[in-house]
Amino acid sequence: MLNKIVIATSNAGKLREIQHLLAPLEIEVLPQSDFNIPEADEPYFTFIENALAKARHTSLHSGLPALADDSGICVDALQGAPGVYSARFAGEPKSDARNNQKLLEVLREEKNRQAHYYCAMVLVRSPEDPQPLIAQGIWRGEILRAPRGEGGFGYDPLFLDPASGKTGAELPMEIKNSISHRGLALRDMLQQIAQLHG
Amino acid sequence: MLNKIVIATSNAGKLREIQHLLAPLEIEVLPQSDFNIPEADEPYFTFIENALAKARHTSLHSGLPALADDSGICVDALQGAPGVYSARFAGEPKSDARNNQKLLEVLREEKNRQAHYYCAMVLVRSPEDPQPLIAQGIWRGEILRAPRGEGGFGYDPLFLDPASGKTGAELPMEIKNSISHRGLALRDMLQQIAQLHG
């Protein structure tokens, strides 16, 4: 039922991973850079509504089914902040370094370091798709007091995965993809796509 | 973290089932009839957005966390219709009998009888909850050419569960709750609530 999907991302690594995982289903995965797509608004205060808006926007401007995700880090001691504002926590322009610095500062006196990454992922077959596929993933961990590791992106250098004892920036990409919020959401989504294909 | 939840339903059976399943977590489950809650709009063309709107509406008017679902039947040969319009398929006022009759009529000449029930379930802790809990359930089956059974509701008399060979209206309530779209979504939701309680 699905032959082609546009991925609403400009992240080359994310695109390659999705292409790899969808190859067995013979679904062609196209980057949004193949199309002339204006930047999407993300006006909502929930991940799910932003992911839905991004997927619809990409489908509208490409004329094809589209997959989008919206992700962020939710810190218990901050009542879930920065959440959907993770990428802009330290203001514009977006900067991982300044965001990490700000997170360290606001948590300086805080003993409760519990946090989780969350990913909402949506696939629409058209902008008016009445039944978008929805997948989610959660990765629980702790916010360190200093960054560790050079890999990953976002808050990964501060995000400790308790099971491995490594931060998201220390884990090899393949390991991270198997346990991360986005990896879990993507695998859930792939199962749903495979069921569509019967 | 959750002590009380208002359930956005006026269905006594649904309420009892949820109360039963949440009892071990020591969460008090209140019916929306305990509050003065105006009828919610369901203006969206997706289940997930309607469920979110209903949960926020109930939370707003009760001042408490609220759980809502939006469900319907999606018929392959009708490109997913009646979908979110399942309850009003044959127009107002809502009538299961007329809806079932209409479904039989529109599918009279149709060989492809594949269909599924879908349920989107949302829990918000407040109307502004930045991270609603989201659960889904799908129940796949076939649309019969004549109704069978007296139980259930909605399209159950026409909906054949292939595994049991019974319609949703023939299955005992407890069995139906263990395999239905709403039962699956509710169990998924309960797991997420239990994780919140850590």
Coordinates of N, CA, C and O in Angstrom, one line a residue, chain A residues 45-49 52 56 74 79 84 116 118 127-136 138 140 192 195, chain B residues 45-49 52 56 74 79 84 116 118 127-136 138 140 192 195:
Chain A
F45 N 1.8 22.5 22.0 CA 2.6 22.3 23.3 C 2.7 20.8 23.6 O 3.1 20.4 24.6
T46 N 2.2 19.9 22.6 CA 2.5 18.5 22.8 C 3.3 17.9 21.6 O 3.1 18.4 20.5
F47 N 4.1 16.9 21.8 CA 4.9 16.3 20.8 C 3.9 15.7 19.7 O 4.2 15.8 18.5
I48 N 2.9 15.0 20.2 CA 2.0 14.3 19.2 C 1.4 15.3 18.2 O 1.4 15.0 17.0
E49 N 0.9 16.5 18.7 CA 0.3 17.4 17.7 C 1.4 18.0 16.8 O 1.1 18.3 15.6
L52 N 2.2 15.4 14.1 CA 1.1 15.3 13.2 C 1.1 16.5 12.2 O 1.0 16.3 11.0
R56 N 1.7 16.2 8.1 CA 0.8 16.7 7.2 C 1.4 17.7 6.3 O 1.1 17.8 5.1
C74 N 12.5 15.4 28.8 CA 11.5 15.8 29.8 C 12.2 15.5 31.2 O 12.4 14.4 31.5
Q79 N 9.2 19.4 36.0 CA 7.9 19.1 35.6 C 7.7 18.8 34.1 O 6.8 19.3 33.4
V84 N 8.7 19.9 24.6 CA 8.6 20.3 23.2 C 9.5 21.5 22.9 O 9.8 21.8 21.7
H116 N 13.6 11.7 31.0 CA 13.4 10.8 29.9 C 13.3 11.6 28.6 O 12.8 12.7 28.5
Y118 N 11.5 11.6 24.9 CA 10.3 11.1 24.4 C 10.2 11.4 22.9 O 10.7 12.4 22.5
P127 N -2.4 14.5 3.5 CA -2.7 15.5 4.5 C -4.0 15.3 5.2 O -4.2 15.8 6.3
E128 N -5.0 14.7 4.5 CA -6.3 14.4 5.1 C -6.4 13.0 5.6 O -7.6 12.6 5.9
D129 N -5.3 12.3 5.8 CA -5.4 10.9 6.2 C -6.3 10.8 7.5 O -5.9 11.4 8.5
P130 N -7.4 10.1 7.5 CA -8.2 10.0 8.7 C -7.7 9.1 9.8 O -8.1 9.2 10.9
Q131 N -6.7 8.3 9.4 CA -6.1 7.4 10.4 C -4.6 7.4 10.4 O -4.0 6.4 9.9
P132 N -4.0 8.5 10.9 CA -2.5 8.5 10.9 C -2.0 7.3 11.7 O -2.6 6.9 12.7
L133 N -0.8 6.8 11.3 CA -0.2 5.8 12.2 C 0.6 6.6 13.2 O 1.3 7.6 12.9
I134 N 0.5 6.1 14.4 CA 1.1 6.8 15.6 C 2.0 5.9 16.3 O 1.6 4.8 16.7
A135 N 3.3 6.3 16.6 CA 4.2 5.4 17.4 C 4.9 6.3 18.4 O 5.0 7.5 18.2
Q136 N 5.3 5.7 19.5 CA 5.9 6.5 20.5 C 7.1 5.7 21.1 O 7.1 4.5 21.0
I138 N 10.0 5.9 24.6 CA 10.5 6.6 25.8 C 11.9 6.0 26.1 O 12.1 4.8 26.0
R140 N 14.4 6.3 29.3 CA 14.6 6.8 30.7 C 16.1 6.9 31.1 O 16.8 6.0 30.8
Q192 N 3.8 -1.4 12.5 CA 2.5 -1.0 12.0 C 2.4 -0.9 10.5 O 1.4 -1.2 9.8
Q195 N 2.2 -4.4 9.0 CA 0.8 -4.9 9.1 C -0.1 -4.3 8.0 O -0.9 -5.1 7.5
Chain B
F45 N -11.0 15.2 12.2 CA -11.2 14.0 11.4 C -10.3 12.9 11.7 O -10.2 11.9 11.0
T46 N -9.6 13.0 12.9 CA -8.8 11.8 13.4 C -9.2 11.5 14.8 O -9.6 12.3 15.6
F47 N -9.2 10.2 15.1 CA -9.5 9.7 16.4 C -8.6 10.3 17.5 O -9.1 10.7 18.5
I48 N -7.3 10.4 17.2 CA -6.4 10.9 18.2 C -6.7 12.3 18.6 O -6.7 12.6 19.8
E49 N -7.0 13.1 17.6 CA -7.3 14.5 18.0 C -8.6 14.7 18.7 O -8.7 15.5 19.6
L52 N -8.0 13.5 22.3 CA -7.3 14.6 23.0 C -8.2 15.7 23.4 O -8.2 16.2 24.6
R56 N -9.1 16.8 27.3 CA -8.8 18.1 27.8 C -10.1 18.8 28.3 O -10.1 19.5 29.3
C74 N -13.4 1.0 10.8 CA -12.8 1.4 9.6 C -12.9 0.3 8.6 O -12.3 -0.8 8.8
Q79 N -12.4 2.7 2.2 CA -11.2 3.5 2.5 C -11.2 4.1 3.9 O -10.8 5.2 4.2
V84 N -14.1 8.0 12.1 CA -14.5 8.9 13.2 C -16.0 9.3 13.1 O -16.6 9.8 14.1
H116 N -11.6 -3.0 10.5 CA -11.1 -3.1 11.9 C -11.7 -2.0 12.7 O -12.0 -0.9 12.2
Y118 N -10.9 0.6 15.7 CA -9.7 1.3 16.2 C -10.1 2.2 17.4 O -11.2 2.8 17.4
P127 N -5.6 20.3 31.5 CA -5.9 20.7 30.2 C -4.7 21.1 29.4 O -4.6 21.0 28.2
E128 N -3.6 21.5 30.1 CA -2.4 22.0 29.5 C -1.3 21.0 29.6 O -0.1 21.3 29.4
D129 N -1.6 19.7 30.0 CA -0.6 18.7 30.1 C 0.3 18.6 28.9 O -0.2 18.3 27.8
P130 N 1.6 18.9 29.0 CA 2.4 18.9 27.8 C 2.8 17.5 27.3 O 3.3 17.4 26.2
Q131 N 2.5 16.5 28.1 CA 2.8 15.1 27.6 C 1.6 14.2 27.9 O 1.7 13.3 28.8
P132 N 0.6 14.3 27.2 CA -0.6 13.3 27.4 C -0.1 11.9 27.2 O 0.8 11.6 26.3
L133 N -0.7 11.0 28.0 CA -0.4 9.6 27.7 C -1.3 9.2 26.5 O -2.5 9.5 26.5
I134 N -0.8 8.4 25.6 CA -1.5 8.0 24.4 C -1.5 6.5 24.2 O -0.4 5.9 24.3
A135 N -2.6 5.9 24.1 CA -2.6 4.4 23.8 C -3.6 4.2 22.7 O -4.5 5.0 22.4
Q136 N -3.3 3.1 22.0 CA -4.1 2.7 20.8 C -4.5 1.2 20.9 O -3.7 0.4 21.5
I138 N -6.2 -1.9 18.1 CA -6.9 -2.3 16.8 C -7.4 -3.7 17.0 O -6.8 -4.6 17.6
R140 N -9.0 -6.5 14.4 CA -9.3 -6.7 13.0 C -10.4 -7.8 12.8 O -10.4 -8.8 13.6
Q192 N 1.2 2.2 31.0 CA 1.9 3.5 31.0 C 1.6 4.2 32.4 O 2.5 4.9 32.9
Q195 N 3.7 2.7 35.0 CA 5.1 3.2 34.9 C 5.3 4.6 35.6 O 6.3 4.8 36.2

